Amino acid sequence: MSNFPTIHNITYEGPTSKNPYAFKFYNPEEKIGGRTMEEYLRFAVAYWHTFTEDLSDPFGVGTASRPWDKFSGLDLAKARVEAAFEFFEKLGVPYFCFHDVDIAPEGDTLRESNQNLDTIVAMIKDYMKDSKTKLLWNTVNNFTHPRFVHGAASSNNADVFAYAAAKVKKGLEIGKELGAENYVFWGGREGYETLLNTDMKLELDNLGRFFHMAVDYAKEIGFDGQFLIEPKPKEPTSHQYDFDVASGYAFLQHYGLQEHFKFNIEANHATLAGHTFEHELRYARVNGMLGSVDANQGHPLLGWDTDEFPSDLYSTTLAMYEIIKNGGLGRGGLNFDAKVRRGSFTPEDLFHAHIVGMDSFAVGLKVAQQLVDDKVLDDFIEERYSSFTEGIGLDIVEGRADFHKLEEHALALTDINHTSGRTEFIKATINQYLLRAFAD
Ligand code: XLS
Ligand code: NI
Ligand code: NI
């Protein structure tokens, strides 16, 4: 029995198509910069938002109406797997992602939870045999259950540290079993509510210890997925330790973990941290730490993680610019950590949501590739920094300058000549590229 009987396979029909269930810009076969769009974009469906989410918010109960709602317990979990693989196939999406609790219900004990996971993981593995959809990453939810009230790896309670470790251990085993390309750590409760009752030093040290144990265990079982930290500055805690890429990178270096991790960057988390999406991508990229992306967008007027599906072409263009400059995402991908709005409660809305997300990133890819090919930003930047390619500038970057030499240079200066940064002109040029990309 179909879960989405009204929907046929979504295919590319081009920018003028009037079919709501067709891609207008995402053409999986189309080559951009030597790779097909499908290879470049590596889209993933987030299991939690698409199959588990009921669209409740802090002020209201769930509104989602799903064909699998009539089941409960393990039957519900199985019905979701069935629906998920039908959805993946109809959307033609190459990857998916999940937390442990998204796919299987927690039991009364850890042992029982693990048994439930075993049942569903075996079922998923079976479905994956006949599907082209692979696992981009999995993770464990160490934040929802009340046992994590004071944190998980950064909890004040050593029993909870152990429980969290046991869940990650199982998560790594599942990742290996299903061939996950990455494993994600998002520290939802790894932070604090107030400093007044917090031993920050012990919590950070314990987090470092926890990650080292995870690295060791992955090695022990031969799980070779890329480890990813997903920064988020706050929510649900008032301060989260993996605040943004810069602080996460400092943490990894301090604890000697930088070789083992990269970052999974979420657009809405970037803006929560007071950064742009492209800032976080750039910071990770220039440090060789860009691993994967949680593709969503925040609401400009709301200050929390609204997890909207991406539709802002300007943002997807600047994001894809960073990703192209990174040489792609390697083993990472673009995971739609995004949910339909509470008013978009029908199963069909799940398709509309992914279509707008995929089309928006396809536009971003195409426009960004043209910006790269034409060296639009590179030329500006090269010229802007040209003072470092000769004279005193070259001495600075090549390590031939010290304060004596620089003072001597400064004393001899009569004028300092500046050129315009031309921000507005660059923005106008990007608009031209955006509007031209699909004109022919
Ligand atoms: C929550 C996070 C979460 C991670 C996975 O804000 O984005 O969904 O992606 O735990
Ligand atoms: Ni996320
Ligand atoms: Ni998020």
CSV table of C-alpha atoms and ligand atoms in Angstrom, one decimal:
chain,number,residue,atom,x,y,z
A,1,MET,CA,0.0,0.0,0.0
A,2,SER,CA,1.4,3.4,-1.0
A,3,ASN,CA,1.9,6.1,1.5
A,4,PHE,CA,1.9,8.8,-1.2
A,5,PRO,CA,-0.5,7.4,-3.8
A,6,THR,CA,-1.0,10.8,-5.5
A,7,ILE,CA,2.6,11.4,-6.2
A,8,HIS,CA,4.6,10.0,-9.1
A,9,ASN,CA,8.4,10.1,-9.4
A,10,ILE,CA,9.6,13.7,-9.4
A,11,THR,CA,11.6,14.5,-12.5
A,12,TYR,CA,13.2,17.6,-14.0
A,13,GLU,CA,10.9,19.5,-16.3
A,14,GLY,CA,12.7,22.8,-16.5
A,15,PRO,CA,12.1,26.4,-15.4
A,16,THR,CA,8.8,26.9,-17.2
A,17,SER,CA,7.1,23.7,-16.0
A,18,LYS,CA,3.7,24.3,-14.3
A,19,ASN,CA,3.8,20.9,-12.7
A,20,PRO,CA,4.0,21.4,-8.9
A,21,TYR,CA,5.6,17.9,-8.6
A,22,ALA,CA,8.5,18.5,-10.9
A,23,PHE,CA,12.0,20.0,-10.5
A,24,LYS,CA,12.3,23.3,-12.3
A,25,PHE,CA,16.1,23.8,-11.7
A,26,TYR,CA,17.5,20.6,-10.2
A,27,ASN,CA,18.4,18.4,-13.1
A,28,PRO,CA,20.3,15.5,-11.5
A,29,GLU,CA,22.1,14.6,-14.8
A,30,GLU,CA,23.2,18.1,-15.7
A,31,LYS,CA,26.9,18.7,-15.5
A,32,ILE,CA,28.2,21.7,-13.6
A,33,GLY,CA,31.9,22.2,-13.1
A,34,GLY,CA,32.6,18.6,-14.4
A,35,ARG,CA,30.2,16.9,-12.0
A,36,THR,CA,26.5,16.1,-12.2
A,37,MET,CA,24.2,18.1,-10.0
A,38,GLU,CA,23.4,14.9,-8.2
A,39,GLU,CA,27.1,14.2,-7.4
A,40,TYR,CA,27.7,17.7,-6.4
A,41,LEU,CA,24.7,18.4,-4.2
A,42,ARG,CA,24.4,15.0,-2.4
A,43,PHE,CA,21.0,15.9,-1.0
A,44,ALA,CA,19.7,14.0,2.1
A,45,VAL,CA,16.3,13.8,3.7
A,46,ALA,CA,16.3,14.3,7.5
A,47,TYR,CA,14.3,11.4,8.9
A,48,TRP,CA,13.2,13.3,12.0
A,49,HIS,CA,11.6,16.2,10.3
A,50,THR,CA,10.0,14.3,7.5
A,51,PHE,CA,8.8,11.0,9.1
A,52,THR,CA,8.9,11.5,12.8
A,53,GLU,CA,8.0,15.2,13.3
A,54,ASP,CA,4.4,16.0,14.2
A,55,LEU,CA,4.8,19.8,13.7
A,56,SER,CA,4.1,20.7,17.3
A,57,ASP,CA,5.6,23.9,18.6
A,58,PRO,CA,6.1,25.3,22.1
A,59,PHE,CA,2.6,26.7,22.0
A,60,GLY,CA,0.6,24.0,20.2
A,61,VAL,CA,0.2,20.3,19.6
A,62,GLY,CA,1.2,18.6,16.3
A,63,THR,CA,-0.8,19.2,13.2
A,64,ALA,CA,0.8,16.8,10.7
A,65,SER,CA,-1.4,14.3,9.1
A,66,ARG,CA,0.5,11.2,8.1
A,67,PRO,CA,-0.6,7.9,6.7
A,68,TRP,CA,1.5,6.1,9.3
A,69,ASP,CA,-0.1,7.8,12.3
A,70,LYS,CA,-2.5,5.0,12.7
A,71,PHE,CA,0.3,2.7,14.1
A,72,SER,CA,2.2,2.8,17.3
A,73,GLY,CA,5.3,1.4,18.9
A,74,LEU,CA,7.5,-0.8,16.6
A,75,ASP,CA,4.7,-1.0,14.0
A,76,LEU,CA,4.8,2.7,13.7
A,77,ALA,CA,8.6,2.5,13.3
A,78,LYS,CA,8.2,-0.1,10.6
A,79,ALA,CA,5.5,1.9,8.8
A,80,ARG,CA,7.8,4.9,8.8
A,81,VAL,CA,10.6,2.9,7.1
A,82,GLU,CA,8.3,1.8,4.4
A,83,ALA,CA,7.1,5.3,3.9
A,84,ALA,CA,10.6,6.7,3.9
A,85,PHE,CA,11.9,4.5,1.2
A,86,GLU,CA,8.9,5.2,-1.0
A,87,PHE,CA,9.5,8.9,-0.4
A,88,PHE,CA,13.3,8.6,-1.2
A,89,GLU,CA,12.5,6.8,-4.4
A,90,LYS,CA,9.8,9.2,-5.6
A,91,LEU,CA,12.0,12.2,-4.8
A,92,GLY,CA,15.1,10.5,-6.3
A,93,VAL,CA,17.2,11.6,-3.4
A,94,PRO,CA,20.6,10.0,-2.9
A,95,TYR,CA,20.9,10.1,0.9
A,96,PHE,CA,19.1,10.2,4.2
A,97,CYS,CA,20.1,10.9,7.9
A,98,PHE,CA,18.6,9.9,11.2
A,99,HIS,CA,19.0,9.9,15.0
A,100,ASP,CA,18.5,6.6,16.9
A,101,VAL,CA,15.2,7.6,18.4
A,102,ASP,CA,13.8,8.8,15.0
A,103,ILE,CA,13.9,5.3,13.6
A,104,ALA,CA,13.0,3.1,16.6
A,105,PRO,CA,11.1,3.7,19.9
A,106,GLU,CA,13.1,3.8,23.1
A,107,GLY,CA,12.4,0.9,25.4
A,108,ASP,CA,12.1,0.8,29.1
A,109,THR,CA,15.8,-0.1,29.4
A,110,LEU,CA,18.9,0.6,27.3
A,111,ARG,CA,18.9,-3.1,26.3
A,112,GLU,CA,15.4,-2.9,25.1
A,113,SER,CA,16.1,0.3,23.1
A,114,ASN,CA,19.0,-1.5,21.5
A,115,GLN,CA,16.8,-4.4,20.5
A,116,ASN,CA,14.3,-2.1,18.9
A,117,LEU,CA,17.1,-0.5,17.0
A,118,ASP,CA,18.4,-3.9,15.9
A,119,THR,CA,14.9,-4.7,14.5
A,120,ILE,CA,14.6,-1.5,12.5
A,121,VAL,CA,18.2,-1.3,11.4
A,122,ALA,CA,17.8,-4.8,9.9
A,123,MET,CA,14.7,-3.6,8.1
A,124,ILE,CA,16.4,-0.5,6.8
A,125,LYS,CA,19.4,-2.5,5.7
A,126,ASP,CA,17.0,-4.7,3.7
A,127,TYR,CA,15.3,-1.7,2.1
A,128,MET,CA,18.7,-0.2,1.2
A,129,LYS,CA,19.6,-3.2,-0.8
A,130,ASP,CA,16.8,-2.4,-3.3
A,131,SER,CA,17.3,1.4,-3.1
A,132,LYS,CA,19.8,3.8,-4.5
A,133,THR,CA,19.5,5.9,-1.4
A,134,LYS,CA,22.4,5.7,1.1
A,135,LEU,CA,23.0,6.8,4.6
A,136,LEU,CA,24.8,10.2,4.7
A,137,TRP,CA,25.0,10.2,8.4
A,138,ASN,CA,23.4,9.0,11.6
A,139,THR,CA,23.7,10.3,15.1
A,140,VAL,CA,22.1,9.7,18.5
A,141,ASN,CA,19.6,11.8,20.3
A,142,ASN,CA,21.2,12.6,23.6
A,143,PHE,CA,19.0,15.5,24.4
A,144,THR,CA,15.3,14.7,24.4
A,145,HIS,CA,14.9,12.2,27.3
A,146,PRO,CA,14.7,13.6,30.8
A,147,ARG,CA,17.9,11.7,31.8
A,148,PHE,CA,19.8,14.3,29.7
A,149,VAL,CA,18.3,17.2,31.8
A,150,HIS,CA,21.8,18.3,32.9
A,151,GLY,CA,23.6,17.4,29.7
A,152,ALA,CA,25.0,14.2,28.2
A,153,ALA,CA,28.8,14.0,27.9
A,154,SER,CA,28.9,17.3,29.8
A,155,SER,CA,26.5,16.2,32.5
A,156,ASN,CA,27.3,16.6,36.2
A,157,ASN,CA,26.2,13.0,36.6
A,158,ALA,CA,28.7,10.3,35.6
A,159,ASP,CA,26.0,7.7,35.1
A,160,VAL,CA,24.6,9.9,32.4
A,161,PHE,CA,28.0,10.3,30.8
A,162,ALA,CA,28.1,6.5,30.7
A,163,TYR,CA,24.6,6.2,29.2
A,164,ALA,CA,25.4,8.8,26.6
A,165,ALA,CA,28.5,6.8,25.7
A,166,ALA,CA,26.6,3.6,25.4
A,167,LYS,CA,24.2,5.3,23.0
A,168,VAL,CA,27.0,6.7,20.8
A,169,LYS,CA,28.7,3.2,20.9
A,170,LYS,CA,25.5,1.8,19.5
A,171,GLY,CA,25.2,4.7,17.0
A,172,LEU,CA,28.7,3.9,15.6
A,173,GLU,CA,27.8,0.2,15.3
A,174,ILE,CA,24.7,1.2,13.3
A,175,GLY,CA,26.7,3.6,11.2
A,176,LYS,CA,29.0,0.8,10.3
A,177,GLU,CA,26.2,-1.7,9.7
A,178,LEU,CA,24.5,0.7,7.3
A,179,GLY,CA,27.6,2.1,5.6
A,180,ALA,CA,27.1,5.7,6.9
A,181,GLU,CA,29.5,8.1,5.2
A,182,ASN,CA,29.7,10.4,8.3
A,183,TYR,CA,28.7,10.4,11.9
A,184,VAL,CA,27.4,13.6,13.5
A,185,PHE,CA,27.7,15.0,17.0
A,186,TRP,CA,25.3,17.8,17.8
A,187,GLY,CA,25.5,18.7,21.4
A,188,GLY,CA,22.0,19.7,22.1
A,189,ARG,CA,22.5,19.6,25.9
A,190,GLU,CA,26.3,20.0,25.9
A,191,GLY,CA,26.3,23.5,27.4
A,192,TYR,CA,24.8,25.1,30.5
A,193,GLU,CA,21.7,26.8,31.7
A,194,THR,CA,23.6,29.0,34.2
A,195,LEU,CA,27.3,29.3,35.2
A,196,LEU,CA,26.2,29.6,38.8
A,197,ASN,CA,26.0,25.8,39.1
A,198,THR,CA,28.5,24.8,36.4
A,199,ASP,CA,32.0,23.4,36.5
A,200,MET,CA,32.9,24.6,33.0
A,201,LYS,CA,36.5,23.2,33.1
A,202,LEU,CA,35.3,19.7,34.0
A,203,GLU,CA,32.5,19.7,31.5
A,204,LEU,CA,34.8,20.7,28.7
A,205,ASP,CA,37.5,18.2,29.7
A,206,ASN,CA,34.8,15.5,29.8
A,207,LEU,CA,33.5,16.4,26.4
A,208,GLY,CA,37.1,16.1,25.1
A,209,ARG,CA,37.4,12.7,26.8
A,210,PHE,CA,34.1,11.6,25.3
A,211,PHE,CA,35.1,12.4,21.8
A,212,HIS,CA,38.4,10.6,22.2
A,213,MET,CA,36.6,7.5,23.3
A,214,ALA,CA,34.3,7.8,20.3
A,215,VAL,CA,37.3,8.1,18.0
A,216,ASP,CA,38.9,5.0,19.6
A,217,TYR,CA,35.8,2.9,19.4
A,218,ALA,CA,35.2,3.8,15.7
A,219,LYS,CA,38.8,2.6,15.1
A,220,GLU,CA,38.2,-0.5,17.1
A,221,ILE,CA,35.2,-1.6,15.0
A,222,GLY,CA,36.5,-0.3,11.7
A,223,PHE,CA,33.9,2.4,11.2
A,224,ASP,CA,35.5,4.8,8.7
A,225,GLY,CA,32.8,7.5,8.5
A,226,GLN,CA,33.9,11.1,8.8
A,227,PHE,CA,33.2,12.5,12.3
A,228,LEU,CA,31.4,15.8,12.2
A,229,ILE,CA,30.6,18.3,14.9
A,230,GLU,CA,27.5,20.4,14.3
A,231,PRO,CA,27.9,23.8,16.0
A,232,LYS,CA,25.0,25.6,17.5
A,233,PRO,CA,25.3,28.5,19.9
A,234,LYS,CA,22.3,28.0,22.1
A,235,GLU,CA,18.8,26.4,22.2
A,236,PRO,CA,17.9,24.4,24.1
A,237,THR,CA,20.8,25.4,26.5
A,238,SER,CA,21.5,29.1,27.0
A,239,HIS,CA,25.1,28.5,26.0
A,240,GLN,CA,26.3,25.5,23.9
A,241,TYR,CA,30.0,24.7,23.9
A,242,ASP,CA,30.2,24.0,20.2
A,243,PHE,CA,29.0,27.6,19.8
A,244,ASP,CA,30.2,28.1,16.2
A,245,VAL,CA,32.9,26.9,13.9
A,246,ALA,CA,35.6,29.1,15.4
A,247,SER,CA,35.0,28.0,19.0
A,248,GLY,CA,34.5,24.4,17.9
A,249,TYR,CA,37.8,24.4,16.1
A,250,ALA,CA,39.6,25.9,19.1
A,251,PHE,CA,38.0,23.2,21.3
A,252,LEU,CA,39.1,20.4,18.8
A,253,GLN,CA,42.6,21.8,18.7
A,254,HIS,CA,42.9,22.2,22.4
A,255,TYR,CA,41.9,18.6,23.0
A,256,GLY,CA,44.0,17.2,20.1
A,257,LEU,CA,40.9,16.1,18.1
A,258,GLN,CA,41.3,18.2,15.0
A,259,GLU,CA,42.6,15.4,12.9
A,260,HIS,CA,39.5,13.3,13.5
A,261,PHE,CA,36.7,15.8,13.0
A,262,LYS,CA,35.2,18.2,10.5
A,263,PHE,CA,32.1,20.4,10.8
A,264,ASN,CA,28.5,19.9,9.8
A,265,ILE,CA,27.3,23.5,9.3
A,266,GLU,CA,23.7,24.4,9.6
A,267,ALA,CA,22.5,27.6,8.1
A,268,ASN,CA,20.0,28.4,10.9
A,269,HIS,CA,22.6,27.7,13.6
A,270,ALA,CA,25.0,30.2,11.9
A,271,THR,CA,22.4,32.9,12.1
A,272,LEU,CA,21.6,32.0,15.7
A,273,ALA,CA,25.3,32.6,16.4
A,274,GLY,CA,25.1,36.0,14.8
A,275,HIS,CA,26.9,34.9,11.6
A,276,THR,CA,25.9,34.4,8.1
A,277,PHE,CA,25.6,30.9,6.7
A,278,GLU,CA,28.5,31.7,4.3
A,279,HIS,CA,30.7,32.9,7.2
A,280,GLU,CA,30.5,29.6,8.9
A,281,LEU,CA,31.2,27.8,5.6
A,282,ARG,CA,34.1,30.0,4.9
A,283,TYR,CA,35.6,29.7,8.4
A,284,ALA,CA,35.5,25.9,8.1
A,285,ARG,CA,36.7,25.9,4.5
A,286,VAL,CA,39.8,28.1,5.0
A,287,ASN,CA,40.8,25.8,7.9
A,288,GLY,CA,40.2,22.6,5.9
A,289,MET,CA,37.3,21.7,8.2
A,290,LEU,CA,34.2,21.8,6.0
A,291,GLY,CA,32.6,18.4,6.2
A,292,SER,CA,28.8,18.6,5.5
A,293,VAL,CA,25.9,20.9,5.6
A,294,ASP,CA,22.5,21.0,7.3
A,295,ALA,CA,20.6,22.9,4.6
A,296,ASN,CA,17.8,25.0,6.0
A,297,GLN,CA,17.1,28.7,6.7
A,298,GLY,CA,16.0,30.7,9.6
A,299,HIS,CA,13.1,33.1,9.6
A,300,PRO,CA,14.4,36.7,9.5
A,301,LEU,CA,12.1,37.9,12.1
A,302,LEU,CA,12.3,35.0,14.6
A,303,GLY,CA,15.2,34.4,16.9
A,304,TRP,CA,15.2,30.6,17.1
A,305,ASP,CA,15.9,27.6,15.0
A,306,THR,CA,12.9,27.6,12.7
A,307,ASP,CA,14.4,25.1,10.4
A,308,GLU,CA,12.7,26.3,7.2
A,309,PHE,CA,13.3,24.6,3.9
A,310,PRO,CA,15.8,26.7,1.9
A,311,SER,CA,14.3,29.0,-0.6
A,312,ASP,CA,16.5,32.0,-0.5
A,313,LEU,CA,18.5,31.9,-3.8
A,314,TYR,CA,21.0,34.6,-2.7
A,315,SER,CA,21.9,32.5,0.3
A,316,THR,CA,22.1,29.2,-1.6
A,317,THR,CA,24.3,30.9,-4.2
A,318,LEU,CA,26.8,32.2,-1.6
A,319,ALA,CA,26.7,28.8,0.2
A,320,MET,CA,27.4,26.9,-3.0
A,321,TYR,CA,30.2,29.4,-3.8
A,322,GLU,CA,32.0,28.2,-0.6
A,323,ILE,CA,31.2,24.6,-1.4
A,324,ILE,CA,32.6,24.8,-4.9
A,325,LYS,CA,35.7,26.6,-3.6
A,326,ASN,CA,36.1,23.8,-1.2
A,327,GLY,CA,36.2,21.3,-4.1
A,328,GLY,CA,32.8,20.0,-3.1
A,329,LEU,CA,31.8,18.4,0.2
A,330,GLY,CA,33.7,15.1,-0.1
A,331,ARG,CA,31.8,12.6,1.9
A,332,GLY,CA,29.4,15.2,3.2
A,333,GLY,CA,26.2,16.4,1.6
A,334,LEU,CA,23.3,18.8,1.9
A,335,ASN,CA,21.0,17.4,4.5
A,336,PHE,CA,17.6,19.1,4.7
A,337,ASP,CA,17.4,19.6,8.5
A,338,ALA,CA,14.2,21.4,7.8
A,339,LYS,CA,10.6,21.1,8.5
A,340,VAL,CA,7.4,22.1,6.8
A,341,ARG,CA,5.5,24.9,8.5
A,342,ARG,CA,2.9,23.9,11.0
A,343,GLY,CA,0.2,24.9,8.5
A,344,SER,CA,1.7,22.7,5.7
A,345,PHE,CA,0.5,19.5,7.3
A,346,THR,CA,-0.3,17.3,4.3
A,347,PRO,CA,2.0,14.5,3.0
A,348,GLU,CA,2.2,16.4,-0.3
A,349,ASP,CA,3.7,19.3,1.5
A,350,LEU,CA,6.7,17.1,2.2
A,351,PHE,CA,7.4,16.9,-1.5
A,352,HIS,CA,6.8,20.6,-2.2
A,353,ALA,CA,9.3,21.3,0.6
A,354,HIS,CA,12.0,19.1,-0.7
A,355,ILE,CA,11.4,20.4,-4.3
A,356,VAL,CA,11.9,24.0,-3.3
A,357,GLY,CA,15.0,23.1,-1.3
A,358,MET,CA,16.6,21.0,-4.1
A,359,ASP,CA,15.7,23.6,-6.7
A,360,SER,CA,17.1,26.4,-4.6
A,361,PHE,CA,20.5,24.7,-4.2
A,362,ALA,CA,20.5,23.8,-7.9
A,363,VAL,CA,20.2,27.4,-8.7
A,364,GLY,CA,22.8,28.3,-6.2
A,365,LEU,CA,25.2,25.7,-7.7
A,366,LYS,CA,24.7,27.0,-11.2
A,367,VAL,CA,25.1,30.6,-10.4
A,368,ALA,CA,28.0,30.1,-8.1
A,369,GLN,CA,29.9,28.0,-10.7
A,370,GLN,CA,29.5,30.9,-13.1
A,371,LEU,CA,30.8,33.3,-10.6
A,372,VAL,CA,33.8,31.0,-10.0
A,373,ASP,CA,34.4,30.4,-13.7
A,374,ASP,CA,34.3,34.1,-14.5
A,375,LYS,CA,36.5,34.9,-11.5
A,376,VAL,CA,34.0,37.6,-10.5
A,377,LEU,CA,35.0,37.7,-6.8
A,378,ASP,CA,38.5,36.3,-7.3
A,379,ASP,CA,39.5,39.2,-9.5
A,380,PHE,CA,38.2,41.7,-7.1
A,381,ILE,CA,39.9,40.1,-4.2
A,382,GLU,CA,43.2,39.5,-6.0
A,383,GLU,CA,43.3,43.2,-6.9
A,384,ARG,CA,42.2,44.3,-3.4
A,385,TYR,CA,45.1,42.5,-1.8
A,386,SER,CA,47.7,43.2,-4.4
A,387,SER,CA,49.8,45.2,-1.9
A,388,PHE,CA,50.9,41.9,-0.4
A,389,THR,CA,52.4,40.7,-3.7
A,390,GLU,CA,55.3,43.1,-3.9
A,391,GLY,CA,57.5,45.4,-1.8
A,392,ILE,CA,56.8,45.5,1.9
A,393,GLY,CA,53.7,43.4,1.6
A,394,LEU,CA,55.6,40.5,0.1
A,395,ASP,CA,58.2,40.9,2.8
A,396,ILE,CA,55.4,40.5,5.4
A,397,VAL,CA,53.9,37.4,3.9
A,398,GLU,CA,57.2,35.8,3.3
A,399,GLY,CA,58.5,36.4,6.8
A,400,ARG,CA,61.2,39.0,6.0
A,401,ALA,CA,59.6,41.8,8.0
A,402,ASP,CA,59.9,42.7,11.7
A,403,PHE,CA,58.7,45.7,13.7
A,404,HIS,CA,62.0,47.6,13.0
A,405,LYS,CA,61.6,47.2,9.2
A,406,LEU,CA,57.9,48.0,9.3
A,407,GLU,CA,58.5,51.2,11.4
A,408,GLU,CA,61.1,52.3,8.9
A,409,HIS,CA,58.6,51.7,6.1
A,410,ALA,CA,55.9,53.6,7.9
A,411,LEU,CA,58.1,56.6,8.7
A,412,ALA,CA,59.0,56.9,5.1
A,413,LEU,CA,55.4,57.0,4.0
A,414,THR,CA,53.9,60.2,2.7
A,415,ASP,CA,50.5,59.0,1.5
A,416,ILE,CA,48.5,55.8,2.0
A,417,ASN,CA,46.5,55.1,-1.1
A,418,HIS,CA,43.2,53.2,-0.9
A,419,THR,CA,40.9,51.8,-3.5
A,420,SER,CA,37.2,51.3,-3.1
A,421,GLY,CA,35.9,48.0,-1.8
A,422,ARG,CA,33.0,48.3,-4.3
A,423,THR,CA,30.5,46.3,-2.2
A,424,GLU,CA,27.5,47.6,-4.0
A,425,PHE,CA,29.0,47.0,-7.5
A,426,ILE,CA,29.8,43.4,-6.5
A,427,LYS,CA,26.2,42.9,-5.3
A,428,ALA,CA,24.8,44.3,-8.5
A,429,THR,CA,27.1,41.9,-10.4
A,430,ILE,CA,25.8,38.9,-8.4
A,431,ASN,CA,22.3,40.0,-9.1
A,432,GLN,CA,23.1,40.0,-12.8
A,433,TYR,CA,24.5,36.5,-12.6
A,434,LEU,CA,21.5,35.3,-10.6
A,435,LEU,CA,19.0,36.6,-13.1
A,436,ARG,CA,21.0,35.5,-16.2
A,437,ALA,CA,21.7,31.9,-15.1
A,438,PHE,CA,18.5,30.4,-16.5
A,439,ALA,CA,17.8,33.1,-19.2
A,440,ASP,CA,19.1,31.1,-22.2
B,1,XLS,C1,19.2,20.8,16.1
B,1,XLS,C2,20.1,20.1,15.2
B,1,XLS,C3,19.9,18.6,15.0
B,1,XLS,C4,21.1,18.0,14.4
B,1,XLS,C5,21.2,16.5,14.6
B,1,XLS,O1,19.1,22.0,16.1
B,1,XLS,O2,20.1,20.8,14.0
B,1,XLS,O3,18.8,18.4,14.3
B,1,XLS,O4,21.2,18.3,13.1
B,1,XLS,O5,21.2,16.2,16.0
B,2,NI,NI,21.1,20.1,12.2
B,3,NI,NI,19.1,22.8,14.0
